[in-house]
GROMACS .gro file of C-alpha atoms in nm:
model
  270
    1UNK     CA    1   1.715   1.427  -0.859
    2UNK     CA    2   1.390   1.445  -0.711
    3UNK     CA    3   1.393   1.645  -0.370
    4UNK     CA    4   1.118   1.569  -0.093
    5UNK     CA    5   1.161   1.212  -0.029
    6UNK     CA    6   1.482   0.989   0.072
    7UNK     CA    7   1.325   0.630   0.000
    8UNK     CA    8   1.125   0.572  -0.316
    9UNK     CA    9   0.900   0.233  -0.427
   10UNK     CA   10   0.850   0.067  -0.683
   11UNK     CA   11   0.570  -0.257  -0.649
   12UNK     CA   12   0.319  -0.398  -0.908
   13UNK     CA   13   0.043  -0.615  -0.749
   14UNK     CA   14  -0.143  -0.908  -0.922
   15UNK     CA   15  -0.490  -1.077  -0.747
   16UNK     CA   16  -0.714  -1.298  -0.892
   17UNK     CA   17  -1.014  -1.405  -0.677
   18UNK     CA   18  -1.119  -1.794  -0.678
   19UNK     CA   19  -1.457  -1.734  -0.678
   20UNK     CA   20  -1.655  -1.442  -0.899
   21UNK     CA   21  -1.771  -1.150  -0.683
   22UNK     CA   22  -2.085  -0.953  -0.849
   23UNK     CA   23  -1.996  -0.637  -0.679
   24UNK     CA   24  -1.910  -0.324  -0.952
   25UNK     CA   25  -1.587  -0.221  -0.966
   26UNK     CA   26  -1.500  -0.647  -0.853
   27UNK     CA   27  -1.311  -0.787  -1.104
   28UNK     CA   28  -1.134  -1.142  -1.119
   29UNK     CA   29  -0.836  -1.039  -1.153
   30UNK     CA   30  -0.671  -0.708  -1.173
   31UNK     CA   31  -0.309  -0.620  -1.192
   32UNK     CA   32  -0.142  -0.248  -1.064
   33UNK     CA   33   0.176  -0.050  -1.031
   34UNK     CA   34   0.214   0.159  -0.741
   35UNK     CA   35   0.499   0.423  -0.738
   36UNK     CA   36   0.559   0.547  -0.368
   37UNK     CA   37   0.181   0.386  -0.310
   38UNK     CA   38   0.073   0.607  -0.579
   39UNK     CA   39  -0.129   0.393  -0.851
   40UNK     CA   40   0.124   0.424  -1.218
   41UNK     CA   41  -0.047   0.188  -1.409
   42UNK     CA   42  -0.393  -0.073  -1.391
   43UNK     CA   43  -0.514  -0.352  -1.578
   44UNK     CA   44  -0.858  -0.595  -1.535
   45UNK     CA   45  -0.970  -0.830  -1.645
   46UNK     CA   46  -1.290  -0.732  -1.822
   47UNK     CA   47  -1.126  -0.423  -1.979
   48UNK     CA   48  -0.836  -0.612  -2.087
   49UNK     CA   49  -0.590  -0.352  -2.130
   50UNK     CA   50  -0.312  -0.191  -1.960
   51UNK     CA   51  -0.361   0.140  -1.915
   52UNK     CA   52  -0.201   0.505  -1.722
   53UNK     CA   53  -0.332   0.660  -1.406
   54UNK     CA   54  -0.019   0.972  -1.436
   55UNK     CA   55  -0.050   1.182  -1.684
   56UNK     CA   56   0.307   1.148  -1.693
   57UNK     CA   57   0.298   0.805  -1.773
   58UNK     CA   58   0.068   0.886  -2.035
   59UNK     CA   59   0.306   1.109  -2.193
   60UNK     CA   60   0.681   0.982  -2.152
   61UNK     CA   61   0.619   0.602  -2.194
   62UNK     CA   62   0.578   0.498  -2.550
   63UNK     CA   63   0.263   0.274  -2.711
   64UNK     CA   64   0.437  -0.009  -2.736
   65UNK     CA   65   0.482  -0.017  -2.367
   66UNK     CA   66   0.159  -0.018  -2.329
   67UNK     CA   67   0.112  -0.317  -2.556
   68UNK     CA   68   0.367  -0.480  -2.393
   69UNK     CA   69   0.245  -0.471  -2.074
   70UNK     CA   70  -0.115  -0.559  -2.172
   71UNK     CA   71   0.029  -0.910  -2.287
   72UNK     CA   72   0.227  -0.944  -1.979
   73UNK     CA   73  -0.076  -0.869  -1.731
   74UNK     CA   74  -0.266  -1.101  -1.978
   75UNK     CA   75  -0.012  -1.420  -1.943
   76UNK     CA   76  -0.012  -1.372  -1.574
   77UNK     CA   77  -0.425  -1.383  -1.463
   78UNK     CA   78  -0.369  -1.744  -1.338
   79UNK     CA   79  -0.223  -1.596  -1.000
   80UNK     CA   80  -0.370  -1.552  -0.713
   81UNK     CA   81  -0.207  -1.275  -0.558
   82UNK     CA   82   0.171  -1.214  -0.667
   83UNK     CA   83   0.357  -0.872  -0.568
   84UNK     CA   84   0.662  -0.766  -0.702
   85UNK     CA   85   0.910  -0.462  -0.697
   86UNK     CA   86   1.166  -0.279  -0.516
   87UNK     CA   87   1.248  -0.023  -0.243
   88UNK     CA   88   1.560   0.201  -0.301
   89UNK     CA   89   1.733   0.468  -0.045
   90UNK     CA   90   1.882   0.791  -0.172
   91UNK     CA   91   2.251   0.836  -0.050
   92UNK     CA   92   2.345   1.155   0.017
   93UNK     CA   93   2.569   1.214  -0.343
   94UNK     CA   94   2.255   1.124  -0.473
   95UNK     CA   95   2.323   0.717  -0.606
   96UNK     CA   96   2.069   0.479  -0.559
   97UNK     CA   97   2.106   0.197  -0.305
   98UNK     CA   98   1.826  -0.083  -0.306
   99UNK     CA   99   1.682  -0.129   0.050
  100UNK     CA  100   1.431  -0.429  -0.057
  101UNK     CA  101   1.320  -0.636  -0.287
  102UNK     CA  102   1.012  -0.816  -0.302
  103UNK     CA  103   0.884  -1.138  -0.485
  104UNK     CA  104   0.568  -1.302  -0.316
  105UNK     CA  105   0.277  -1.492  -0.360
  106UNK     CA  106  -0.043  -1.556  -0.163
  107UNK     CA  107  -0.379  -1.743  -0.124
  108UNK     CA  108  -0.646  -1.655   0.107
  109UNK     CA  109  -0.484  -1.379   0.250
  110UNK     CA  110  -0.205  -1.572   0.347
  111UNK     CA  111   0.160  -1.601   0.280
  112UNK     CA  112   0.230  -1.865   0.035
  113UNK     CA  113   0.551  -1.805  -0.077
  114UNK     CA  114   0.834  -1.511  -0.121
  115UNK     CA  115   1.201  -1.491  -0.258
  116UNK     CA  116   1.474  -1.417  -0.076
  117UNK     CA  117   1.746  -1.256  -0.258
  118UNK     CA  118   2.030  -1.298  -0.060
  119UNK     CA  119   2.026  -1.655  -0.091
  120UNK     CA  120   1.866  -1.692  -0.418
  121UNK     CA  121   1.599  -1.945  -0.274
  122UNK     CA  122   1.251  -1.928  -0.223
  123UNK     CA  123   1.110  -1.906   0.159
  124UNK     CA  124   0.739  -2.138   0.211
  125UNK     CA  125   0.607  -2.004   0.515
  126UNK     CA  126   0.362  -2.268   0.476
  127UNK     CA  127   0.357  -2.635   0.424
  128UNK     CA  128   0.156  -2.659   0.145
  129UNK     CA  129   0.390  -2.432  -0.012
  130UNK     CA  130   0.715  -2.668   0.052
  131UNK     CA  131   0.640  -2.802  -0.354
  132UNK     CA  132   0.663  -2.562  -0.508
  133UNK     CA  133   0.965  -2.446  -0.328
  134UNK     CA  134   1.144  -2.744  -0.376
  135UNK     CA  135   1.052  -2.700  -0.747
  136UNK     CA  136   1.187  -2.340  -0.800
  137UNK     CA  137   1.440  -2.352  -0.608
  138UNK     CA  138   1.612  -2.683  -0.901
  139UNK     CA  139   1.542  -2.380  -1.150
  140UNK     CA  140   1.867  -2.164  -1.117
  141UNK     CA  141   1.773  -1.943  -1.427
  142UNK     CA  142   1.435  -1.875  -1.273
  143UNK     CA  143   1.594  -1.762  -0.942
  144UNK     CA  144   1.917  -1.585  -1.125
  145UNK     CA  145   1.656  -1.360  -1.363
  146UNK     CA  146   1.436  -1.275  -1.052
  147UNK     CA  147   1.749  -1.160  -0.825
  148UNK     CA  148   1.862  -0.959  -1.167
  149UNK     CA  149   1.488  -0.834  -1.165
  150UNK     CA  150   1.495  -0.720  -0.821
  151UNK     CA  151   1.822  -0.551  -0.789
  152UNK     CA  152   1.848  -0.425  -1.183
  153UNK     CA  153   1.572  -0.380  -1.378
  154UNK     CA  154   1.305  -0.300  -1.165
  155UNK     CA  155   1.568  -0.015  -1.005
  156UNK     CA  156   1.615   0.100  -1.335
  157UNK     CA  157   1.253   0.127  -1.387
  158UNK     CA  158   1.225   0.343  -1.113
  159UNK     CA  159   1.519   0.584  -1.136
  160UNK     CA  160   1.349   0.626  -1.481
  161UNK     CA  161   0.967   0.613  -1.326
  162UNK     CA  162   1.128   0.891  -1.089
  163UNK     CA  163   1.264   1.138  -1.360
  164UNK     CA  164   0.931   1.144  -1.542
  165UNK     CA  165   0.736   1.191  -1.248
  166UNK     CA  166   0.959   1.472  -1.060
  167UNK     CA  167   0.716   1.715  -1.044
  168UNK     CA  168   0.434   1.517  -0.871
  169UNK     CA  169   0.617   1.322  -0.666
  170UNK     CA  170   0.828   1.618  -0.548
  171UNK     CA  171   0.557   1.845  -0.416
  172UNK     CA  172   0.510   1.851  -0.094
  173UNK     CA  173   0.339   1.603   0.181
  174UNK     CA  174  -0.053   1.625   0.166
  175UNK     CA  175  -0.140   1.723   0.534
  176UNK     CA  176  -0.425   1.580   0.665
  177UNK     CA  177  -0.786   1.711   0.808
  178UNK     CA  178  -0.920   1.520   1.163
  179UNK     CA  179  -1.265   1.452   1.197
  180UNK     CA  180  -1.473   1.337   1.523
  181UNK     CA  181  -1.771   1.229   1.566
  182UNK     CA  182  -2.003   0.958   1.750
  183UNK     CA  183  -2.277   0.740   1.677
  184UNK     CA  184  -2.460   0.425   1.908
  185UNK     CA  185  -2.274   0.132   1.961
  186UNK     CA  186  -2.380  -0.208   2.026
  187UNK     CA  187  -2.295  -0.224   2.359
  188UNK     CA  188  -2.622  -0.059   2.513
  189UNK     CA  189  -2.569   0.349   2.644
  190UNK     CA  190  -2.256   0.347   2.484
  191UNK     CA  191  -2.120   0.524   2.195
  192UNK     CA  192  -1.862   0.429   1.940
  193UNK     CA  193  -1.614   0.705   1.944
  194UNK     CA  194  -1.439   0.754   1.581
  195UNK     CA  195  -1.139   1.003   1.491
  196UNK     CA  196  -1.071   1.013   1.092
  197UNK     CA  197  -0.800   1.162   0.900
  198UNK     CA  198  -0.799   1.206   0.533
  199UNK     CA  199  -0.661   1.412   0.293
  200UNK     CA  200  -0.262   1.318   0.382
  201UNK     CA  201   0.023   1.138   0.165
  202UNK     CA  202   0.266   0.933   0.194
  203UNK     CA  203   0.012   0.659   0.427
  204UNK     CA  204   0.250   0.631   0.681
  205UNK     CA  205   0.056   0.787   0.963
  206UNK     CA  206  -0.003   0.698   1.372
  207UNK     CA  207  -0.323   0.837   1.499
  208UNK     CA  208  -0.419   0.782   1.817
  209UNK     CA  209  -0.697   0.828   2.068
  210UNK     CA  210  -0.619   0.976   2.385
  211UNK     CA  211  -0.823   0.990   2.727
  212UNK     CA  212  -0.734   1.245   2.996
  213UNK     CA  213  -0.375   1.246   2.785
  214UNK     CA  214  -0.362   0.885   2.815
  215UNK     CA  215  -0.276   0.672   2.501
  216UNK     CA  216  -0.599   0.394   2.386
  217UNK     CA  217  -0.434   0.068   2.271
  218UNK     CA  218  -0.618  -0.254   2.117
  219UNK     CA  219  -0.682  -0.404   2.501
  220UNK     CA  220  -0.925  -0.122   2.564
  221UNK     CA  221  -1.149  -0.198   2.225
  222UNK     CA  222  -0.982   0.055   1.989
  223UNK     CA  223  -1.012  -0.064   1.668
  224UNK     CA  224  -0.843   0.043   1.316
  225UNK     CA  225  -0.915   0.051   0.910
  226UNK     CA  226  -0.556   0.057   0.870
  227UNK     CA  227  -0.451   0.377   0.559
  228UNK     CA  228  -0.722   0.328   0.298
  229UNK     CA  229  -0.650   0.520  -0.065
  230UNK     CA  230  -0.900   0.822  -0.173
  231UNK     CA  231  -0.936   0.854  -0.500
  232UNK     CA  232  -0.680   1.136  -0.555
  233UNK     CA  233  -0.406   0.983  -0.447
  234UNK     CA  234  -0.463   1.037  -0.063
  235UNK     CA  235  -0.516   0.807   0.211
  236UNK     CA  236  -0.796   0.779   0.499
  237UNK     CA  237  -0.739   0.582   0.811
  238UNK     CA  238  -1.021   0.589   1.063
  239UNK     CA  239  -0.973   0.448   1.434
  240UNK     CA  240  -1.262   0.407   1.676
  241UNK     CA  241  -1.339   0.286   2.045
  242UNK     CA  242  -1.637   0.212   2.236
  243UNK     CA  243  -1.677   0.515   2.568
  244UNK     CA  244  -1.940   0.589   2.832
  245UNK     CA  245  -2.095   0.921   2.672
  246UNK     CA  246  -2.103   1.055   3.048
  247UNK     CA  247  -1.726   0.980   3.046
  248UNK     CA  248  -1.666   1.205   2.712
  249UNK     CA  249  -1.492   1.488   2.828
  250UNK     CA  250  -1.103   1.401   2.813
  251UNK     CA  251  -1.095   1.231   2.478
  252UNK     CA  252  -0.892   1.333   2.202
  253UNK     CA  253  -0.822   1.249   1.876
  254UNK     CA  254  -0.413   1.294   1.788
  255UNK     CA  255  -0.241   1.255   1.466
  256UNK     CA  256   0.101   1.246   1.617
  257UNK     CA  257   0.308   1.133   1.295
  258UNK     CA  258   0.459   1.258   1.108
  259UNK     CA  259   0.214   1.581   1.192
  260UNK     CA  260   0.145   1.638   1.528
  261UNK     CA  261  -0.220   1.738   1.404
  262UNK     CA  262  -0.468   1.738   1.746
  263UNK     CA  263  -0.841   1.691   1.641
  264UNK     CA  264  -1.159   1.802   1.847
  265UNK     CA  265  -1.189   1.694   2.168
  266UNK     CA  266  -1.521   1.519   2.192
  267UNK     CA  267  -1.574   1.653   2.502
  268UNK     CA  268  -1.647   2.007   2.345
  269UNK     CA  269  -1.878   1.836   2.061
  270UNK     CA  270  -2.243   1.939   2.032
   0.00000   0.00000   0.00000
């Protein structure tokens, strides 16, 4: 069993945009797994194939998988945004317990419409949604296969997902590097403050900026990216306030989980 980690993931992620975007790398609808927030697997829909992104994948999962999959992605670019998958817990003899499973759907940005699996219906947070609730809901077999999905097969999935990836997924956390630095902000003889950190895994981080050892919240401007991936399976978050240059000395950047990494003060910056 893999050591390192006590709760493992297991989501693939569907979005189709309604409108083309001419941007490269934009596509209208691409389709991933994400093991533990590590991209598995990708698909687009110019390429039109499902392909790795482990080596390990590469290597343990057969081609007919692969084939497989490619149809599946295929049969499903009509959605807009649909996530799917499961969260399991390690218990301490080492069996699997699931913790969550997802089914959702969205538009806009917005919550359209998710499953619940304790009660085998489907939840519309919105109206517009209450249709096609009402709809799924008269379809037992539809609800029975994705509460099997959920708490079986995708489970299964990753147990197996797990045991092929041990080695990567078992090495230790990535720790992060803190960055600070300053440039004009819009606010005239001000400066917009930023603190970065990049370079860590898994994305659950909390970095804050502190001022004379006093924590900066939202009501005094600060402002977040939220974890952003790198493109070797790391994540970035950046945070940044507005400050009175004259004011600078006090202010800290602090990573304070899970690393308890202080940055620079910008107080002692050049």
């Amino acid at each position: 069993m893999m050591q390192g980690y006590k709760i493992y993931s297991l989501n693939y992620i569907y979005t189709t945009l309604s409108k083309p975007v001419e941007l490269p790398g934009i596509y209208e609808f691409t389709a991933m797994g994400l093991m533990n927030d590590r991209q598995i697997d990708y698909y687009d829909s110019v390429a039109k194939k499902k392909i790795p992104k482990q080596d390990w994948m590469r290597e343990k999962l057969p081609a007919d998988y692969w084939g497989k999959g490619t149809q599946s992605r295929k049969s499903n670019e009509q959605w807009f945004k649909w996530k799917h998958g499961c969260e399991i817990d390690i218990q301490p003899d080492g069996t699997l317990k699931l913790k969550k499973g997802t089914d959702q759907y969205s538009y806009d940005g917005d919550d359209f419409l998710a499953f619940d699996d304790a009660t085998m219906q489907w939840v519309a947070p919105v109206d517009q949604a209450l249709p096609t609730k009402r709809k799924w809901d008269e379809v037992q077999i539809l609800n029975q296969y994705t509460k099997g999905y959920l708490e079986k097969e995708c489970v299964d999935w990753l147990s197996k997902f797990m045991a092929y990836g041990d080695k990567e997924f078992s090495s230790a956390d990535s720790i992060p590097k803190i960055y600070v630095f300053a440039k004009k902000a819009k606010t005239a003889g001000n400066v917009r403050l930023t603190c970065m950190a990049t370079g860590f895994y898994p994305k659950d981080v909390i970095i804050n900026i502190k001022k004379n050892g006093l924590q900066l919240n939202k009501d005094d401007g600060v402002q977040s990216t939220g974890a952003q991936p790198n493109n070797d399976d790391t994540y970035q978050i950046r945070i940044s306030v507005q400050i009175d240059p004259r004011g600078r000395q006090g202010n800290v950047c602090m990573l304070c989980q899970p690393y308890n990494v202080e940055g620079a003060n910008y107080g002692n910056m050049e």
